[in-house]
Coordinates of C-alpha atoms and ligand atoms in Angstrom, one line a residue:
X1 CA 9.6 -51.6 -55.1
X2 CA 13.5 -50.8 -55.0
X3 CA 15.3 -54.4 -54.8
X4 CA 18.7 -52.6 -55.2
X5 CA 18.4 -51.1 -51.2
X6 CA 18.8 -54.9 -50.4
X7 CA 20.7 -56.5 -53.3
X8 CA 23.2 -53.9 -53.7
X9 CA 25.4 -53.3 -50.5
X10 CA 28.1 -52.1 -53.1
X11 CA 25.8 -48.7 -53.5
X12 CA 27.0 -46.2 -50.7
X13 CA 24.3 -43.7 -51.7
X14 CA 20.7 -44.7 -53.6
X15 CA 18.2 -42.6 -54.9
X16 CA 14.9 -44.1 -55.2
X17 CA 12.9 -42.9 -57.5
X18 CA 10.3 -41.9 -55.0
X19 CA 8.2 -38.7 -56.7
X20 CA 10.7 -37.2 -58.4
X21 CA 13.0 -33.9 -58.2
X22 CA 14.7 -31.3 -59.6
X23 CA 17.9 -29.6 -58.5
X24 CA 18.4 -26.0 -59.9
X25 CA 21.7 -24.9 -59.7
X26 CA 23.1 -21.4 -59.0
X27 CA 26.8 -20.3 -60.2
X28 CA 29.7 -22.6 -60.8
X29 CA 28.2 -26.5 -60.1
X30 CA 32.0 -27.5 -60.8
X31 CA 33.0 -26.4 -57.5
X32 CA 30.9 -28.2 -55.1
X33 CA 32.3 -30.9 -53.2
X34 CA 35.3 -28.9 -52.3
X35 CA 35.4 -27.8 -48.5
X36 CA 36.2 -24.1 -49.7
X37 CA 33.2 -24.0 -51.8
X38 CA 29.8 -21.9 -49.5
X39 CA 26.8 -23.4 -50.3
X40 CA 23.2 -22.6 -50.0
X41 CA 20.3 -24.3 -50.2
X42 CA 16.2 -24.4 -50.2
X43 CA 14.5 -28.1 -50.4
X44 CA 11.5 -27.3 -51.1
X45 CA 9.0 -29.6 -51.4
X46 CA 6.0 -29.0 -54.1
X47 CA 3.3 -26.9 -53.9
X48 CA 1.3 -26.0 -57.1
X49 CA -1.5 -24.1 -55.4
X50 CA 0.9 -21.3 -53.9
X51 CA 3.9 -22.2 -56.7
X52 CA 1.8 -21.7 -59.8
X53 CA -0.9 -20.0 -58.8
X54 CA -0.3 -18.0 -55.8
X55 CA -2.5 -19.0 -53.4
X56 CA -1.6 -16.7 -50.4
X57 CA -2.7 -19.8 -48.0
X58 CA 0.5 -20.9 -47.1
X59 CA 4.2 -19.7 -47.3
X60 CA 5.4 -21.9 -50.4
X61 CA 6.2 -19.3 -53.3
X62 CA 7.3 -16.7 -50.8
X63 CA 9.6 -19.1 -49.2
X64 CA 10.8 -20.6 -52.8
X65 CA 11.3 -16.8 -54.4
X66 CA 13.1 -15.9 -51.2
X67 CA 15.1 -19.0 -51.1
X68 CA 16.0 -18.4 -54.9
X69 CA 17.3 -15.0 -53.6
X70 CA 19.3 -16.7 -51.2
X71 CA 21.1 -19.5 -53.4
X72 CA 21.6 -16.3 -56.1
X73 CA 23.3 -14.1 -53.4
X74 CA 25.5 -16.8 -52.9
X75 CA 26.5 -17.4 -56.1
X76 CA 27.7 -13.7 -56.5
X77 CA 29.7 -14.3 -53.9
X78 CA 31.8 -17.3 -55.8
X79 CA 30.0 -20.1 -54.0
X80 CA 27.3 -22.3 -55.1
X81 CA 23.4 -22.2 -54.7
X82 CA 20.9 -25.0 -54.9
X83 CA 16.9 -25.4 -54.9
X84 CA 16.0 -29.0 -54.8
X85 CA 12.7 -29.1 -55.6
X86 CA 11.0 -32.3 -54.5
X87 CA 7.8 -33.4 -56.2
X88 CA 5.8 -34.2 -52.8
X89 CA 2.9 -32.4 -53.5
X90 CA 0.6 -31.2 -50.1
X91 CA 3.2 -33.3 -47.8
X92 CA 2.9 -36.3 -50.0
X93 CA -0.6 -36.5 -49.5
X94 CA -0.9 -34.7 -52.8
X95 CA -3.4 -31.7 -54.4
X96 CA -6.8 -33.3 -54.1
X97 CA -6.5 -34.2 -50.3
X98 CA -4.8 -30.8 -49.6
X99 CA -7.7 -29.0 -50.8
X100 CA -10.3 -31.2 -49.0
X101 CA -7.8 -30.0 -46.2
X102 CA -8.0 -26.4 -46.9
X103 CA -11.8 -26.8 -47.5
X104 CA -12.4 -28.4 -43.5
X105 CA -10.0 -26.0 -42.3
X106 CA -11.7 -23.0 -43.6
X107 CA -15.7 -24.7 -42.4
X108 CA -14.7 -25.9 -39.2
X109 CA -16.5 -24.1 -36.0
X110 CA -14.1 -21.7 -34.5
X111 CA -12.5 -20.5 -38.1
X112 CA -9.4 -21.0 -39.7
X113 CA -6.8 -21.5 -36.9
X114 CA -3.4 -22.8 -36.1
X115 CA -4.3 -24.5 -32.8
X116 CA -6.2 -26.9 -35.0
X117 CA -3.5 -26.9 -38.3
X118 CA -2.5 -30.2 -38.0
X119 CA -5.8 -32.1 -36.8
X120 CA -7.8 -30.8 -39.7
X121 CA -4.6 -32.9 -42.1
X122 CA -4.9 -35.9 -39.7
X123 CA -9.1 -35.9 -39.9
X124 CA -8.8 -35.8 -43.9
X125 CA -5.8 -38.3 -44.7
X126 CA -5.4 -40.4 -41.3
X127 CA -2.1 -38.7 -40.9
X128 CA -0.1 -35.6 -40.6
X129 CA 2.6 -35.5 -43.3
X130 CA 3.5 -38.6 -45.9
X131 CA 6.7 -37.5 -46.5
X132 CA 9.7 -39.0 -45.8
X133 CA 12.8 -36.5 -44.5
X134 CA 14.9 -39.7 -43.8
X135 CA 15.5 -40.1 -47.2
X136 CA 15.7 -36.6 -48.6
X137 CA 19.5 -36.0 -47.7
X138 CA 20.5 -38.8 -50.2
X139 CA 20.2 -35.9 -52.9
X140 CA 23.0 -34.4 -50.7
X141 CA 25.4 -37.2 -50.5
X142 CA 25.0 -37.9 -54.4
X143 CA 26.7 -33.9 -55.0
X144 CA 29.0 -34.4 -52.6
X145 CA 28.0 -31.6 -50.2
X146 CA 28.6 -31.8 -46.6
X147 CA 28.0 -28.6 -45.2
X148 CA 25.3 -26.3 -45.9
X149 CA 26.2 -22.3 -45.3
X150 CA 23.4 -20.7 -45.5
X151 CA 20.0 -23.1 -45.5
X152 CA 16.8 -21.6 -46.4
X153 CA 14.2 -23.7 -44.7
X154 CA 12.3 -23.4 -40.8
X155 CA 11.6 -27.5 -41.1
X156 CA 12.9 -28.7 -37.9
X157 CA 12.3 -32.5 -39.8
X158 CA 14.5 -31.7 -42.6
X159 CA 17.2 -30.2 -40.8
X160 CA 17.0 -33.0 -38.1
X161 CA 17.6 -35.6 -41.2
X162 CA 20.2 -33.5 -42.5
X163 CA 22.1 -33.4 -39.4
X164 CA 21.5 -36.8 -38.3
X165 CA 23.5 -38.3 -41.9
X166 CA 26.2 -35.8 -40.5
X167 CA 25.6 -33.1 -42.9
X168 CA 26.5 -29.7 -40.9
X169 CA 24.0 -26.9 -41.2
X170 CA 25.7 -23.5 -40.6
X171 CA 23.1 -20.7 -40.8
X172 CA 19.3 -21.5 -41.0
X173 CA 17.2 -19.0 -43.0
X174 CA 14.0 -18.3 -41.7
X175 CA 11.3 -16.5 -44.2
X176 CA 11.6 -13.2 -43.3
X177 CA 8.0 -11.6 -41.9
X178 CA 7.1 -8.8 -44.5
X179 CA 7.1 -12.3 -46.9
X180 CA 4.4 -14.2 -45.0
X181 CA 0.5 -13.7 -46.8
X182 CA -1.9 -12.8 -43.8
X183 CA -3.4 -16.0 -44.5
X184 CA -0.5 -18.1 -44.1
X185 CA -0.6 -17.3 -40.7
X186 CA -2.5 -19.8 -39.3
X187 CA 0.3 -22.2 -41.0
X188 CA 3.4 -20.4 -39.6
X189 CA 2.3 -20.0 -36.3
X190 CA 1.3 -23.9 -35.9
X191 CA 4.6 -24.7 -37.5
X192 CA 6.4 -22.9 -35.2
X193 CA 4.6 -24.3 -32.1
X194 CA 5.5 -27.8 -33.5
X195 CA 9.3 -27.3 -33.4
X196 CA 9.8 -25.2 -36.5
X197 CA 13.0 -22.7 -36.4
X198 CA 12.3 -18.9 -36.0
X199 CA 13.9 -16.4 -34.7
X200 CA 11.0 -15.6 -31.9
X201 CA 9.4 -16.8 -29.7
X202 CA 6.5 -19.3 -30.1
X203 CA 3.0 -18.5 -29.8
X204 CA 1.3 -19.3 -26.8
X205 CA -2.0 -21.4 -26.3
X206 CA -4.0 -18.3 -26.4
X207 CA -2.4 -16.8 -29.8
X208 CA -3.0 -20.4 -31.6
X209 CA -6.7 -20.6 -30.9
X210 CA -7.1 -17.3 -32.3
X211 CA -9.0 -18.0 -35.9
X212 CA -6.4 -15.6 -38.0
X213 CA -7.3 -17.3 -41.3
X214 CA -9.3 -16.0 -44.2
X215 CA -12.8 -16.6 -43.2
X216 CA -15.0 -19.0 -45.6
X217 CA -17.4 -15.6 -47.0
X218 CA -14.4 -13.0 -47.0
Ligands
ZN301 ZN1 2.0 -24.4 -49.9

């Protein structure tokens, strides 16, 4: 689909437009790229359910208001803050299959839990996650920022991409707890037994097969 990753070895840096995105900017954009310039950042990837219509499934808006705070905060304090927001909709897989997702998660035997987060994703689309990380930093390289002060994700796959095309990652943000919906625990707590950042410790085997979800007549 993208000849120019092949035909154009002159390009050091390629965007591909691959969904689409949009970078919001916080305080003066004229400064970034300079070593002196603090940066902070939230790539968030898409999520209309919890976005636009607050769906209290999962930790999306929370995350994105929070990470807006962030990327403000910075900005009063001269440097710069950014929200890329990435239009990979339910991890790529996009809205329809998400919600078939939501819908097994919340009918299978056993309830809503995080012990079985992921496999309910894999038994619906054949996978896990369609997205990409590997190419999300080019977005990065295109401003000119190689260090991220203060980063306002838990993704241990975005920050492993980040790090691995030598951009430095200060401080990661974590959501902070009173922000998480009851219901978005099931997703936090499987997250954080895959590898995601936090400040705790993971949940154990016991904890995850607890059904801590919303049940399907509540
Ligand atoms: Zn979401």
């Amino acid at each position: 689909m993208f000849p120019e990753l092949v035909t154009r070895p002159d390009l050091k840096v390629f965007l591909p437009p691959i969904g689409g995105m949009t970078l919001y900017f916080f305080g003066d954009v004229s400064q970034l790229g300079k070593p002196e310039t603090k940066v902070a950042c939230r790539v968030h990837d898409e999520c209309n359910g919890s976005d636009v219509f607050g769906s209290d499934i999962c930790t999306c808006r929370p995350y994105l208001a929070h990470g807006i705070e962030v990327c403000i905060e910075m900005a009063q304090q001269g440097g710069v803050g950014l929200v890329v927001y990435n239009r990979k909709e339910g991890r790529a897989l996009g809205e329809v299959t998400k919600f078939l997702v939501y819908n097994a998660r919340k009918r299978q035997v056993g309830g809503d839990r995080a012990e079985t987060y992921f496999a309910r994703t894999e038994c619906i689309a054949g996978v896990q996650d369609m997205r990409f990380q590997e190419l999300m930093p080019d977005v990065f390289h295109w401003l000119g920022i190689k260090r991220i002060d203060r980063w306002a994700s838990m993704s241990n796959m975005k920050h492993g991409a980040l790090t691995a095309q030598g951009i430095e990652v200060v401080e990661q943000v974590a959501i902070p707890d009173a922000l998480i919906p009851a219901d978005a625990r099931v997703e936090i707590d499987a997250k954080v037994a895959a590898g995601y950042f936090t400040s705790y410790s993971p949940p154990g085997a016991e904890e995850l097969a607890l059904a801590k979800g919303r049940g399907l007549h509540e």
